mmCIF file of C-alpha atoms in Angstrom:
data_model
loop_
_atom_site.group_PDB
_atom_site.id
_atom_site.type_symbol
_atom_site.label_atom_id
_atom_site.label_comp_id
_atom_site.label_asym_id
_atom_site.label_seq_id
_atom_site.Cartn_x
_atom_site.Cartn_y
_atom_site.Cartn_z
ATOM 1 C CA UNK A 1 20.879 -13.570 1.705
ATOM 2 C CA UNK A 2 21.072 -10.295 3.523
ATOM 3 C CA UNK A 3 24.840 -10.206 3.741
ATOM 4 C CA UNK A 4 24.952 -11.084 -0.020
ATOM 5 C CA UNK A 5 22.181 -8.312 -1.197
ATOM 6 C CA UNK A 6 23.690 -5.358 -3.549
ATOM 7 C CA UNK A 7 20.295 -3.177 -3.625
ATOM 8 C CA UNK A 8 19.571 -0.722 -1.845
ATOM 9 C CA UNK A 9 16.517 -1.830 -0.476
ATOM 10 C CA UNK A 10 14.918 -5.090 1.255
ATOM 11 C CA UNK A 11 11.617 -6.817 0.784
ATOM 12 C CA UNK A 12 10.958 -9.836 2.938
ATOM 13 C CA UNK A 13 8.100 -12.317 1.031
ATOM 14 C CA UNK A 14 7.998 -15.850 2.267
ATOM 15 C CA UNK A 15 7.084 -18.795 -0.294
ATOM 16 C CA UNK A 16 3.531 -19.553 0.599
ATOM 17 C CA UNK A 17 2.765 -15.697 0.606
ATOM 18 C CA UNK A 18 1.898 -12.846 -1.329
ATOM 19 C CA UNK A 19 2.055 -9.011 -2.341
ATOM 20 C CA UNK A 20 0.150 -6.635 -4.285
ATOM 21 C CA UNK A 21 1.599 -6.132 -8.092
ATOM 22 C CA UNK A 22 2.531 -2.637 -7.219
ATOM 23 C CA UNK A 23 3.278 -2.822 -3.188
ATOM 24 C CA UNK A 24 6.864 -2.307 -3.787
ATOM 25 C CA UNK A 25 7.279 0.156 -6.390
ATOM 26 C CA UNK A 26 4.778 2.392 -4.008
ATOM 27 C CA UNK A 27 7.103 2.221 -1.327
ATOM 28 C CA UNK A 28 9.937 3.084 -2.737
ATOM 29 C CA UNK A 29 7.741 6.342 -3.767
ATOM 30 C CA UNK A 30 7.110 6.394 -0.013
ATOM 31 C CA UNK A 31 10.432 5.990 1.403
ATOM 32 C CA UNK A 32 12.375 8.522 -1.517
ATOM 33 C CA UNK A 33 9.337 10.998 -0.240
ATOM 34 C CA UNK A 34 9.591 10.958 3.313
ATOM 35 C CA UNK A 35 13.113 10.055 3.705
ATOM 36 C CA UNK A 36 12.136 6.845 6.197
ATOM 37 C CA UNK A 37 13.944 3.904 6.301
ATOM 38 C CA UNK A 38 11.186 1.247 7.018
ATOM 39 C CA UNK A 39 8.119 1.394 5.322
ATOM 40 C CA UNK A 40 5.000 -0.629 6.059
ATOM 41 C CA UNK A 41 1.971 -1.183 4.218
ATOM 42 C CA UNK A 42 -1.552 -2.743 5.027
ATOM 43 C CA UNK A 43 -1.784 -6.583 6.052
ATOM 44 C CA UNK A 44 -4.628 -8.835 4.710
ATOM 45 C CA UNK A 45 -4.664 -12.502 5.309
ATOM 46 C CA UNK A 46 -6.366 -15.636 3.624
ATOM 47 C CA UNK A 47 -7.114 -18.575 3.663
ATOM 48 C CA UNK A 48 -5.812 -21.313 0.882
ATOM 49 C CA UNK A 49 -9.365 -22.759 -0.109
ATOM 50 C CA UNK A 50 -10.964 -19.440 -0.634
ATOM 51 C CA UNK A 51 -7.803 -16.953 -1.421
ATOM 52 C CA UNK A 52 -10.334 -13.969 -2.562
ATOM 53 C CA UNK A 53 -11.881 -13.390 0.825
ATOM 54 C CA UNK A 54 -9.703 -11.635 3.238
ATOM 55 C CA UNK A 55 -9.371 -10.919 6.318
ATOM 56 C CA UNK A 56 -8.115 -7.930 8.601
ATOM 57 C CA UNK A 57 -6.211 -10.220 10.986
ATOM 58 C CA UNK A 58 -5.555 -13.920 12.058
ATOM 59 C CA UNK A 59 -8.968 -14.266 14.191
ATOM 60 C CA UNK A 60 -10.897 -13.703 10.568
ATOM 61 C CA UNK A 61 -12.658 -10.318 11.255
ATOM 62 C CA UNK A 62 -13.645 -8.680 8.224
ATOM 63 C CA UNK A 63 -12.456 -5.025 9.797
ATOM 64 C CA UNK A 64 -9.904 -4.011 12.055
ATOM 65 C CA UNK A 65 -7.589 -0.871 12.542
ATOM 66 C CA UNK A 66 -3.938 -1.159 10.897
ATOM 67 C CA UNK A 67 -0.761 -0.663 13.133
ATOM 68 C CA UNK A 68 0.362 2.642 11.628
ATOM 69 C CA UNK A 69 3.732 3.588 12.315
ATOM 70 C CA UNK A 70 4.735 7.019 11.733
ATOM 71 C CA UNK A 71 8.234 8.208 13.370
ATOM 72 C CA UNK A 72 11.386 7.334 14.975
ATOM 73 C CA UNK A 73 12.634 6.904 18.572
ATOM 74 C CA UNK A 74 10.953 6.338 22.257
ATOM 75 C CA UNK A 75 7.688 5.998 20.416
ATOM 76 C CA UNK A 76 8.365 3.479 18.184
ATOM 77 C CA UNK A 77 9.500 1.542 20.901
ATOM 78 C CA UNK A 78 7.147 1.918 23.237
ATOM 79 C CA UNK A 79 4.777 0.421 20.319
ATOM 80 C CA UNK A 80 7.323 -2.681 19.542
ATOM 81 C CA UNK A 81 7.713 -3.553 23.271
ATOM 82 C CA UNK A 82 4.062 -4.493 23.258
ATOM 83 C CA UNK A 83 4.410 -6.715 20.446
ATOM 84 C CA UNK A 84 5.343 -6.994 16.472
ATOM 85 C CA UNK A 85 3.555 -4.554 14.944
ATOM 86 C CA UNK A 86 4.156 -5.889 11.289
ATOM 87 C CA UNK A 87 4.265 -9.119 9.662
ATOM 88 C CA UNK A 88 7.471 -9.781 7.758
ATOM 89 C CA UNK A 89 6.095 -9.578 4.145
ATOM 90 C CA UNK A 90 5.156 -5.812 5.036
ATOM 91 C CA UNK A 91 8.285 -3.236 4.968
ATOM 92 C CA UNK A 92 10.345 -2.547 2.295
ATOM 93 C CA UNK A 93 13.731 -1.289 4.212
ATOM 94 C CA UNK A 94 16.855 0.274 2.983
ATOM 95 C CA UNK A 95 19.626 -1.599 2.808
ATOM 96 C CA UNK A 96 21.786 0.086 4.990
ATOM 97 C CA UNK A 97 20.009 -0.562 8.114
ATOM 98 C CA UNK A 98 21.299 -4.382 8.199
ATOM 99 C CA UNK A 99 24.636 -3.270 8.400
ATOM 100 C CA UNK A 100 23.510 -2.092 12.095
ATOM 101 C CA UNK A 101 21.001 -4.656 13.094
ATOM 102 C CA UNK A 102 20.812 -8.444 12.160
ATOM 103 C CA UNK A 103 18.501 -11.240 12.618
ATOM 104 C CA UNK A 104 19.662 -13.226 15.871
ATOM 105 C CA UNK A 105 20.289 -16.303 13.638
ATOM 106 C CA UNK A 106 19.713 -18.591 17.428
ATOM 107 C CA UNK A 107 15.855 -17.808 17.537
ATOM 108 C CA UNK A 108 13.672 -19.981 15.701
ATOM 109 C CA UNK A 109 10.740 -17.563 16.399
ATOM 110 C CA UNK A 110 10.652 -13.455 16.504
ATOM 111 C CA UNK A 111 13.712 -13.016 15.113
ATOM 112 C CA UNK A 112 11.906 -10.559 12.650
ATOM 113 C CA UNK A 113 10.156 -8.616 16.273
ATOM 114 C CA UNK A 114 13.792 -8.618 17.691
ATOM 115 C CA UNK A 115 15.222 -7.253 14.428
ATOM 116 C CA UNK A 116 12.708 -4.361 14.315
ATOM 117 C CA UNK A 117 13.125 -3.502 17.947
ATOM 118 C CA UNK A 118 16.419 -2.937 17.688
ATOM 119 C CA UNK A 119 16.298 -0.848 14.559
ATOM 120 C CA UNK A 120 14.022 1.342 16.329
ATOM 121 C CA UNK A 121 16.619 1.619 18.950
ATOM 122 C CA UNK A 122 19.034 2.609 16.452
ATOM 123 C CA UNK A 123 16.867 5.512 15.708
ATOM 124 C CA UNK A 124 15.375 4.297 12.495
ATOM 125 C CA UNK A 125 12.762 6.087 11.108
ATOM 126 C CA UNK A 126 8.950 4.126 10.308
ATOM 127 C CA UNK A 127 6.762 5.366 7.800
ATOM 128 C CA UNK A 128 2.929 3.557 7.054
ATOM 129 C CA UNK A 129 2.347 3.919 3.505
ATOM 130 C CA UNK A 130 -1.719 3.544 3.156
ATOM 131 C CA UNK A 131 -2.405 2.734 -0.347
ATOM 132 C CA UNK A 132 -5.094 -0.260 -1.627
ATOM 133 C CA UNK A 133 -2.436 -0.873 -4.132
ATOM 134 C CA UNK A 134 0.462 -2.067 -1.531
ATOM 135 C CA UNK A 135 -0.571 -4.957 0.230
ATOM 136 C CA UNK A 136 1.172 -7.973 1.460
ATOM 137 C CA UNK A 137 -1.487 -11.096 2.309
ATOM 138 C CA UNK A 138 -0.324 -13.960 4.424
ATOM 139 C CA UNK A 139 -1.677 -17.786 4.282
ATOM 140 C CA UNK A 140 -3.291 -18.885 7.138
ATOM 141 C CA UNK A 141 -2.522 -22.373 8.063
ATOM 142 C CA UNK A 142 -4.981 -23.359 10.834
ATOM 143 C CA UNK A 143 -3.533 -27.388 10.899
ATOM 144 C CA UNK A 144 -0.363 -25.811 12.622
ATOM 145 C CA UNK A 145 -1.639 -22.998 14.321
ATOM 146 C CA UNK A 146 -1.503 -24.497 17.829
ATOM 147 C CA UNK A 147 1.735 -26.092 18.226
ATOM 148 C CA UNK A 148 2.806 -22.826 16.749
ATOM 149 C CA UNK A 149 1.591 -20.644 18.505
ATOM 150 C CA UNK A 150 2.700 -22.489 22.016
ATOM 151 C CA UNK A 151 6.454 -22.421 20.017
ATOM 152 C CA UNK A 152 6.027 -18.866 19.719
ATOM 153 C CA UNK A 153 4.711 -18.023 23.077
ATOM 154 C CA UNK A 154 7.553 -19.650 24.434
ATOM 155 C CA UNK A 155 10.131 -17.942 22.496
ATOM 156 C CA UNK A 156 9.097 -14.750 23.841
ATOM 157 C CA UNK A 157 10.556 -15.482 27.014
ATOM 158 C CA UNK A 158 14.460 -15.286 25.037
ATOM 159 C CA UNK A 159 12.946 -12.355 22.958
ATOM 160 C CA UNK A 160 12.047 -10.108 26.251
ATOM 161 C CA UNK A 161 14.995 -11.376 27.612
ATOM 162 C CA UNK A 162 16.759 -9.791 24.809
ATOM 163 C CA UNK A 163 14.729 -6.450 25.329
ATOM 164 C CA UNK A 164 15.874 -6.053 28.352
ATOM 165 C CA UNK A 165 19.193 -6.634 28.084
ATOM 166 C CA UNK A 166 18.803 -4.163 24.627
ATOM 167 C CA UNK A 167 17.484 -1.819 26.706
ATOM 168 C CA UNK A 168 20.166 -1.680 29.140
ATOM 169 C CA UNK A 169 22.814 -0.942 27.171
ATOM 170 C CA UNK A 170 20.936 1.550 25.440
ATOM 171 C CA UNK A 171 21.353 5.741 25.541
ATOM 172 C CA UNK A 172 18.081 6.285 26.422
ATOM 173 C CA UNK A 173 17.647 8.111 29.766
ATOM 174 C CA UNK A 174 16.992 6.305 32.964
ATOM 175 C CA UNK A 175 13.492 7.455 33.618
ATOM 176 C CA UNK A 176 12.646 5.301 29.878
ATOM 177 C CA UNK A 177 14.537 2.429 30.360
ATOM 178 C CA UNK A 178 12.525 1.785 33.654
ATOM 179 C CA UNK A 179 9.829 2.551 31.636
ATOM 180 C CA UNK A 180 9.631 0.179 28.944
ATOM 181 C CA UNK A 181 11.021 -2.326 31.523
ATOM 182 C CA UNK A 182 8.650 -2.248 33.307
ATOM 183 C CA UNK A 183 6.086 -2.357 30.695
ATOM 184 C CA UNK A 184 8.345 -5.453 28.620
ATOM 185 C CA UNK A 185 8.240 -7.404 32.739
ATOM 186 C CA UNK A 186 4.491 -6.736 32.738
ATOM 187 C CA UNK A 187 3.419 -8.282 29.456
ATOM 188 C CA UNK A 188 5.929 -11.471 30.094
ATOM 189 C CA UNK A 189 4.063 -12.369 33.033
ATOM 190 C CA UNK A 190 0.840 -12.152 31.340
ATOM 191 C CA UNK A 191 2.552 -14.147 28.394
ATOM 192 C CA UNK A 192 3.885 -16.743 30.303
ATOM 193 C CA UNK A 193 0.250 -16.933 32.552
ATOM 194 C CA UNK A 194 -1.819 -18.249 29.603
ATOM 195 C CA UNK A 195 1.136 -20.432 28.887
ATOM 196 C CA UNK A 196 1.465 -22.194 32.018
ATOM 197 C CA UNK A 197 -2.693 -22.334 32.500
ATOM 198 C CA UNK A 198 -2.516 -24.345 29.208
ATOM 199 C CA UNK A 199 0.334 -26.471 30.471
ATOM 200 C CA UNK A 200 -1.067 -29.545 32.667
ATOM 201 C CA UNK A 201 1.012 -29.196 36.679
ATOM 202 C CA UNK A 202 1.751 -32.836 36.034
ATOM 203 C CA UNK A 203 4.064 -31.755 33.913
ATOM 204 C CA UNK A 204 6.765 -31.300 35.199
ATOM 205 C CA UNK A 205 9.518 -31.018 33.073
ATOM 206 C CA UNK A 206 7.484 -28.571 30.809
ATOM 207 C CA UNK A 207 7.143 -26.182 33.907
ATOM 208 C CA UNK A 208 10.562 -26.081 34.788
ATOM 209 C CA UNK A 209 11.467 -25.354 30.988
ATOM 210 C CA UNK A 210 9.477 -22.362 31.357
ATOM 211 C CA UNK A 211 11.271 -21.432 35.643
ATOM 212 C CA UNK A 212 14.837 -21.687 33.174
ATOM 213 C CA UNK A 213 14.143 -19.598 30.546
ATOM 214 C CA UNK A 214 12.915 -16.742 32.480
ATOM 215 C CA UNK A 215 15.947 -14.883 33.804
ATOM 216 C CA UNK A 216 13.866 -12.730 36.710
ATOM 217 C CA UNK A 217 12.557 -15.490 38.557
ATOM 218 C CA UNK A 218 10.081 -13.257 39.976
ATOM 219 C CA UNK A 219 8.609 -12.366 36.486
ATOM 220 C CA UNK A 220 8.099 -16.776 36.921
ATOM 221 C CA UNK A 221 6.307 -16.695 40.179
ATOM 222 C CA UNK A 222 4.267 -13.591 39.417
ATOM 223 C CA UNK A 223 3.094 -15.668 36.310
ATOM 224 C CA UNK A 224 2.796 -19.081 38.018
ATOM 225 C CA UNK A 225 0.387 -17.753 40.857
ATOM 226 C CA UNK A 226 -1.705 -15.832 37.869
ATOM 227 C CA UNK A 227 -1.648 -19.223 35.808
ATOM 228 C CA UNK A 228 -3.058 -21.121 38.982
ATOM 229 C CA UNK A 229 -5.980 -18.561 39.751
ATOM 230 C CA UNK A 230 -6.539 -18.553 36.133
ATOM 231 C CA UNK A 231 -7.022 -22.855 36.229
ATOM 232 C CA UNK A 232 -9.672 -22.320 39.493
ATOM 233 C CA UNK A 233 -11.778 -19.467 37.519
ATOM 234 C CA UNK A 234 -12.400 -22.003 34.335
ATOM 235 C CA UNK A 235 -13.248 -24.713 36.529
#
């Protein structure tokens, strides 16, 4: 669809979800004003029985602080090595940005966080467009949010993998690759804790899965001995 697409700009909306009548006209405002190429806009999300009452994030409180995103270069990604900062129904983005970055077609999960990454490495410029009138709301579905969110956790061991490697060839200087190395090492081991303290030792085959994915095998051990204190504390 994205190799196909003749306008000049992109707006990701997936079937079950919505946007605000006038979110994208009110970027394009935004973008044609401040000359960004990615512009996001406020997040609400809902549930389907009761679509009127929305929430400020996926744990249902009523009021939480928006990721604003104002800029281009080491601090935009310093902010996406922590994590996605936008859901996929959010930016409208010019067209010509895909021509440099594409979704890694092999992940089933964070394709969209790898994708923005790496158009922040590119030196693309973020703008957050704060307007009642541009909002994207996303369905909740709490059935599948679970197995999900194990699926998830477990593809961010081939996203930070990616990072890293990202980062490596990258022109940054030396003293910020080692930074947001660091930083990207730090948070997989703390990902990859709470995934092996859910995972029973019995098995086996599960916890090798997780020893083969992760390329530093130290990042595994630091995360396996953090998973095993975290199993004796909930005792």
């Amino acid at each position: 669809g994205i190799a196909i697409a003749r306008g000049e700009y992109i707006a990701f909306l997936d079937a079950d979800d919505l946007i605000s009548p006038q979110k994208i006209n009110l970027q394009l405002t935004a973008l044609k004003e401040t000359k960004a190429d990615i512009c996001l806009v406020n997040t609400k999300y809902f549930d389907t029985d009761n679509p009127k009452k929305l929430y400020s994030n996926l744990e249902r409180s009523m009021a939480s602080t928006p990721n604003v995103l104002n800029g281009s270069g080491y601090e935009m990604l310093l902010a996406f090595v922590q994590k996605n900062q936008t859901v996929i129904q959010s930016p409208l983005a010019r067209n010509a940005i895909f021509k440099e970055n594409l979704f890694p077609v092999e992940m089933a999960y964070l394709e969209d966080w790898d994708f923005w990454f790496r158009c922040a490495l590119n030196n693309c410029t973020f703008c957050y467009f704060d307007h009642p009138e541009a909002t994207a709301f996303v369905r909740m579905h709490p059935k599948s949010a679970t197995q999900q969110q194990n699926r998830i956790i477990e593809s961010e061991a081939k996203l930070r993998a990616n990072i890293d490697y990202y980062l490596t060839q990258s022109s940054l200087n030396l003293e910020q690759i080692n930074a947001l190395k660091k930083l990207n090492d730090s948070l997989l081991i703390n990902t990859f804790k709470y995934l092996i303290a859910k995972t029973p030792l019995y098995h086996i085959k599960k916890i090798a899965s997780y020893y083969q994915s992760i390329s530093k095998k130290s990042i595994f051990y630091a995360a396996f001995f953090k998973a095993i204190n975290l199993k004796r504390k909930r005792r």
